mmCIF file of C-alpha atoms in Angstrom:
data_model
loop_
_atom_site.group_PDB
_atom_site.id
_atom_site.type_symbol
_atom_site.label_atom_id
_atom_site.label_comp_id
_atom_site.label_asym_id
_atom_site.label_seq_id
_atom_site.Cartn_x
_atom_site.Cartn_y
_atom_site.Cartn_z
ATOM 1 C CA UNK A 504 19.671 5.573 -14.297
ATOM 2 C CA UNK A 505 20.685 4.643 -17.728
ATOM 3 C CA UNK A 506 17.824 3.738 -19.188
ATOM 4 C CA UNK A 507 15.683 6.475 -17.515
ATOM 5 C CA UNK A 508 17.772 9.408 -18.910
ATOM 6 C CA UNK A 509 18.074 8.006 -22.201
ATOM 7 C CA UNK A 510 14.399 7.914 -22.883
ATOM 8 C CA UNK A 511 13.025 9.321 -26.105
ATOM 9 C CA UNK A 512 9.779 11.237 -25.827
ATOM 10 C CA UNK A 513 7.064 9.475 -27.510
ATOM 11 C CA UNK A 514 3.798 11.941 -28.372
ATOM 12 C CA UNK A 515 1.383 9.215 -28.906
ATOM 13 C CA UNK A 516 2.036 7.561 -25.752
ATOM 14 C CA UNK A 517 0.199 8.814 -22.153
ATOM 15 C CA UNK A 518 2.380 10.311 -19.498
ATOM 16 C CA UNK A 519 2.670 8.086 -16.553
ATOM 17 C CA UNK A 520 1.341 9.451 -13.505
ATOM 18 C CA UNK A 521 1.665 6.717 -10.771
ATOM 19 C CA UNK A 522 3.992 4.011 -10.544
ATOM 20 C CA UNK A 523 3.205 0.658 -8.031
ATOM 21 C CA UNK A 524 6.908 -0.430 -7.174
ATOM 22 C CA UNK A 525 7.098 -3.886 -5.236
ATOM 23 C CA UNK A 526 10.373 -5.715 -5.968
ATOM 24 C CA UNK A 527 12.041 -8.550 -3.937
ATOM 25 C CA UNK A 528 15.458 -7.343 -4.851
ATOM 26 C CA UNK A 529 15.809 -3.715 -3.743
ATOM 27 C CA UNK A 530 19.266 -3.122 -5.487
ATOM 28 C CA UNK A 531 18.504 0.091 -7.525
ATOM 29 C CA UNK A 532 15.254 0.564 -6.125
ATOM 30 C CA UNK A 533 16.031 3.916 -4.696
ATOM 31 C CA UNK A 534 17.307 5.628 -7.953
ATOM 32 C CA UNK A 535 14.506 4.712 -9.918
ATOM 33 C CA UNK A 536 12.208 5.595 -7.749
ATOM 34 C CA UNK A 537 14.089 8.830 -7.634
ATOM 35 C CA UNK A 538 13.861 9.517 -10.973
ATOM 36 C CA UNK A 539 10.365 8.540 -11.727
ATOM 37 C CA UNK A 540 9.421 11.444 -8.427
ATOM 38 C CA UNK A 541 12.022 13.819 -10.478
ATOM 39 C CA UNK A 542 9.578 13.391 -13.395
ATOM 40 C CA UNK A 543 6.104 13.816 -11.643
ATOM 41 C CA UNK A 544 5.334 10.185 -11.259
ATOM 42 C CA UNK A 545 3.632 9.372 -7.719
ATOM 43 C CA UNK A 546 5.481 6.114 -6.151
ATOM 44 C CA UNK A 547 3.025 3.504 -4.344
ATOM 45 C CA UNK A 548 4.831 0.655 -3.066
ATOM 46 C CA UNK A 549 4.606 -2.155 -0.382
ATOM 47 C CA UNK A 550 5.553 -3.732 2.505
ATOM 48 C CA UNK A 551 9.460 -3.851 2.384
ATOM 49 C CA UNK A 552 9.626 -1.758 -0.743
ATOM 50 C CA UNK A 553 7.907 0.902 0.961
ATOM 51 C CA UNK A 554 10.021 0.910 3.877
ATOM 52 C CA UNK A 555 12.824 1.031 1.946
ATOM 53 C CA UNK A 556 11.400 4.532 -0.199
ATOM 54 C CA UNK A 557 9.975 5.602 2.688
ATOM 55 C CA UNK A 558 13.769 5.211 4.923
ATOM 56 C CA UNK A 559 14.978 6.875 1.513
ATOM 57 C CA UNK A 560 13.208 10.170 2.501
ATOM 58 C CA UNK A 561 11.092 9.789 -0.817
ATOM 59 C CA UNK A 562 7.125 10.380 -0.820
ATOM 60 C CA UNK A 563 5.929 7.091 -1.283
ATOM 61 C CA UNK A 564 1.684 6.186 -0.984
ATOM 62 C CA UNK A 565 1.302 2.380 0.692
ATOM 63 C CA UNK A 566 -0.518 0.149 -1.468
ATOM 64 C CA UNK A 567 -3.453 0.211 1.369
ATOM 65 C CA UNK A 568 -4.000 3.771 0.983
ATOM 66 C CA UNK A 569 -4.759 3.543 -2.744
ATOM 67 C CA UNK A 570 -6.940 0.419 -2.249
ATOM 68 C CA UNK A 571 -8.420 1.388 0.949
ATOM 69 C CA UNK A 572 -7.899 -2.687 2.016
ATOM 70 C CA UNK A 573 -5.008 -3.420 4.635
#
């Protein structure tokens, strides 16, 4: 992606280390997530955005497993 790639590092700023994707249009969705993983960045999603990582053979943590709630 675009806008992933042309990033500028930032030293100031704290490194992401877990992302919460939940999007009702999944166009892209897969990419991203891809290159968020590529960098480190665990992926916790839901319901149909889950599936969708999940299907996309990416490691993906359900919302429920980070909140312990269903």
């Amino acid at each position: 992606m675009a806008i992933v790639s042309k990033a500028v590092p930032v030293p100031e700023l704290v490194p992401v280390k877990r992302a919460l994707l939940s999007v009702f249009d999944k166009t892209g969705l897969v990419d991203f997530a891809k290159a968020l993983a590529d960098r480190g960045v665990e992926l916790v999603s839901t319901g149909g955005s889950y599936k969708a990582l999940k299907d996309a053979g990416l490691a993906v943590l359900d919302i429920s497993e980070v909140t312990g709630f269903p």
